[in-house]
Every structure is written in structure tokens, then in C-alpha cells.
Amino acid sequence: IRLPHEAEKLTWGDVRLDTKLLHIAPDTKTGRREVPLNEKAASRLRGMRERRLAYTKKAGQSFSESEPVFVQLDGIAFGDLGGLFNEVI
């Protein structure tokens, strides 16, 4: 997927771990499409979701499928996701 725009728009409702597909929004540069996940990517996303669910339960928060995927553990956005990705690389 394209960083940062497609990644920033990705919500947990767009992630289908059962079919290993990401649903990309229609208002992106290349439009609506499905992106297949390999097992490693699906496993990482599953772990991210589990950690976020555990945090919300412990903090007494609610979790929503409309929540962005790429947030900090407490649910706060990273800010400049593209810049963060470039820094990590």
C-alpha cells in the first residue's frame, strides 16, 4: 500500500485477517482495490490488533472497527506516518 495516504486511511474494518486482504479506499490515488496479505503481514497485523484490544480493555476504553490501524498503543495517531516510515528505513 502507498505511504502515507493509503496507510493513514486504513481502518480495522478494512483489514480482513480471515481472507488475508486489505480493502483500500476508493478515494486514493489508484482507487478502490484489495491487497493480498502474506502470512507474515497478516500475523503482524493480528498482533497489532490483539495488543490494541488488550490496551483498550485494560484502560476501560472501547475499540471500534473504524479506528485507524496505524496508531500508537494508546490509539493516538503517529502524526507524520510517512516521515516515521522513512526514519525507520
PDB file of C-alpha atoms in Angstrom:
ATOM      1  CA  ILE A   1       0.000   0.000   0.000  1.00  0.00           C
ATOM      2  CA  ARG A   2       1.083   3.567  -0.530  1.00  0.00           C
ATOM      3  CA  LEU A   3       2.514   5.574   2.347  1.00  0.00           C
ATOM      4  CA  PRO A   4       1.408   7.735   3.896  1.00  0.00           C
ATOM      5  CA  HIS A   5      -2.039   8.363   2.392  1.00  0.00           C
ATOM      6  CA  GLU A   6      -3.415   4.842   1.991  1.00  0.00           C
ATOM      7  CA  ALA A   7      -1.866   3.638   5.236  1.00  0.00           C
ATOM      8  CA  GLU A   8      -3.264   6.588   7.203  1.00  0.00           C
ATOM      9  CA  LYS A   9      -6.800   5.879   5.914  1.00  0.00           C
ATOM     10  CA  LEU A  10      -6.660   2.155   6.655  1.00  0.00           C
ATOM     11  CA  THR A  11      -9.054   1.140   9.448  1.00  0.00           C
ATOM     12  CA  TRP A  12      -9.527  -2.185  11.189  1.00  0.00           C
ATOM     13  CA  GLY A  13     -12.745  -2.563   9.215  1.00  0.00           C
ATOM     14  CA  ASP A  14     -10.594  -2.595   6.060  1.00  0.00           C
ATOM     15  CA  VAL A  15      -8.400  -5.427   7.357  1.00  0.00           C
ATOM     16  CA  ARG A  16      -9.738  -8.917   6.688  1.00  0.00           C
ATOM     17  CA  LEU A  17      -7.487 -11.302   8.563  1.00  0.00           C
ATOM     18  CA  ASP A  18      -9.784 -14.239   7.754  1.00  0.00           C
ATOM     19  CA  THR A  19      -9.259 -13.807   3.988  1.00  0.00           C
ATOM     20  CA  LYS A  20      -5.870 -12.060   4.306  1.00  0.00           C
ATOM     21  CA  LEU A  21      -6.953  -8.984   2.349  1.00  0.00           C
ATOM     22  CA  LEU A  22      -6.750  -5.235   2.872  1.00  0.00           C
ATOM     23  CA  HIS A  23      -9.550  -3.153   1.379  1.00  0.00           C
ATOM     24  CA  ILE A  24      -8.127   0.124   0.072  1.00  0.00           C
ATOM     25  CA  ALA A  25     -10.486   3.122  -0.003  1.00  0.00           C
ATOM     26  CA  PRO A  26     -11.851   4.357  -3.340  1.00  0.00           C
ATOM     27  CA  ASP A  27     -10.637   7.929  -2.725  1.00  0.00           C
ATOM     28  CA  THR A  28      -6.952   7.014  -3.033  1.00  0.00           C
ATOM     29  CA  LYS A  29      -4.600   7.621  -5.962  1.00  0.00           C
ATOM     30  CA  THR A  30      -5.147   4.186  -7.504  1.00  0.00           C
ATOM     31  CA  GLY A  31      -8.727   3.803  -6.276  1.00  0.00           C
ATOM     32  CA  ARG A  32     -10.579   1.008  -4.554  1.00  0.00           C
ATOM     33  CA  ARG A  33      -8.820  -2.336  -4.594  1.00  0.00           C
ATOM     34  CA  GLU A  34      -7.964  -5.333  -2.482  1.00  0.00           C
ATOM     35  CA  VAL A  35      -4.377  -6.015  -1.460  1.00  0.00           C
ATOM     36  CA  PRO A  36      -3.471  -9.590  -0.522  1.00  0.00           C
ATOM     37  CA  LEU A  37      -1.507 -10.148   2.679  1.00  0.00           C
ATOM     38  CA  ASN A  38       1.192 -12.734   3.012  1.00  0.00           C
ATOM     39  CA  GLU A  39       1.263 -14.793   6.203  1.00  0.00           C
ATOM     40  CA  LYS A  40       3.915 -12.607   7.875  1.00  0.00           C
ATOM     41  CA  ALA A  41       1.967  -9.385   7.230  1.00  0.00           C
ATOM     42  CA  ALA A  42      -1.285 -10.994   8.434  1.00  0.00           C
ATOM     43  CA  SER A  43       0.475 -12.237  11.565  1.00  0.00           C
ATOM     44  CA  ARG A  44       1.906  -8.778  12.312  1.00  0.00           C
ATOM     45  CA  LEU A  45      -1.481  -7.126  11.842  1.00  0.00           C
ATOM     46  CA  ARG A  46      -3.116  -9.757  14.052  1.00  0.00           C
ATOM     47  CA  GLY A  47      -0.577  -8.997  16.787  1.00  0.00           C
ATOM     48  CA  MET A  48      -1.125  -5.242  16.435  1.00  0.00           C
ATOM     49  CA  ARG A  49      -4.886  -5.716  16.767  1.00  0.00           C
ATOM     50  CA  GLU A  50      -4.526  -8.005  19.793  1.00  0.00           C
ATOM     51  CA  ARG A  51      -2.229  -5.510  21.555  1.00  0.00           C
ATOM     52  CA  ARG A  52      -4.630  -2.646  20.824  1.00  0.00           C
ATOM     53  CA  LEU A  53      -7.636  -4.663  22.055  1.00  0.00           C
ATOM     54  CA  ALA A  54      -5.783  -5.601  25.256  1.00  0.00           C
ATOM     55  CA  TYR A  55      -4.841  -1.955  25.845  1.00  0.00           C
ATOM     56  CA  THR A  56      -8.403  -0.696  25.355  1.00  0.00           C
ATOM     57  CA  LYS A  57      -9.764  -3.350  27.711  1.00  0.00           C
ATOM     58  CA  LYS A  58      -7.181  -2.536  30.394  1.00  0.00           C
ATOM     59  CA  ALA A  59      -7.724   1.230  30.014  1.00  0.00           C
ATOM     60  CA  GLY A  60     -11.522   0.917  30.054  1.00  0.00           C
ATOM     61  CA  GLN A  61     -11.760   2.252  26.511  1.00  0.00           C
ATOM     62  CA  SER A  62     -13.841   0.959  23.657  1.00  0.00           C
ATOM     63  CA  PHE A  63     -12.429  -0.376  20.402  1.00  0.00           C
ATOM     64  CA  SER A  64     -14.033   0.432  17.069  1.00  0.00           C
ATOM     65  CA  GLU A  65     -13.581  -1.160  13.657  1.00  0.00           C
ATOM     66  CA  SER A  66     -13.445   2.399  12.283  1.00  0.00           C
ATOM     67  CA  GLU A  67     -10.253   3.086  14.255  1.00  0.00           C
ATOM     68  CA  PRO A  68      -7.115   3.607  12.143  1.00  0.00           C
ATOM     69  CA  VAL A  69      -4.737   0.642  12.062  1.00  0.00           C
ATOM     70  CA  PHE A  70      -1.519   2.611  12.356  1.00  0.00           C
ATOM     71  CA  VAL A  71      -1.757   4.330  15.725  1.00  0.00           C
ATOM     72  CA  GLN A  72       0.249   4.218  18.904  1.00  0.00           C
ATOM     73  CA  LEU A  73      -0.772   1.700  21.550  1.00  0.00           C
ATOM     74  CA  ASP A  74      -2.992   4.286  23.247  1.00  0.00           C
ATOM     75  CA  GLY A  75      -4.843   4.974  19.967  1.00  0.00           C
ATOM     76  CA  ILE A  76      -3.231   8.329  19.235  1.00  0.00           C
ATOM     77  CA  ALA A  77      -2.136   8.876  15.626  1.00  0.00           C
ATOM     78  CA  PHE A  78       1.581   8.905  14.870  1.00  0.00           C
ATOM     79  CA  GLY A  79       1.302  12.237  13.100  1.00  0.00           C
ATOM     80  CA  ASP A  80       3.602  12.062  10.102  1.00  0.00           C
ATOM     81  CA  LEU A  81       3.365   8.376   9.229  1.00  0.00           C
ATOM     82  CA  GLY A  82       5.365   8.799   6.016  1.00  0.00           C
ATOM     83  CA  GLY A  83       8.150  10.586   7.881  1.00  0.00           C
ATOM     84  CA  LEU A  84       8.167   7.948  10.599  1.00  0.00           C
ATOM     85  CA  PHE A  85       8.406   5.187   7.990  1.00  0.00           C
ATOM     86  CA  ASN A  86      11.319   6.948   6.247  1.00  0.00           C
ATOM     87  CA  GLU A  87      13.064   7.403   9.580  1.00  0.00           C
ATOM     88  CA  VAL A  88      12.714   3.696  10.387  1.00  0.00           C
ATOM     89  CA  ILE A  89      14.000   2.696   6.959  1.00  0.00           C
TER      90      ILE A  89
END
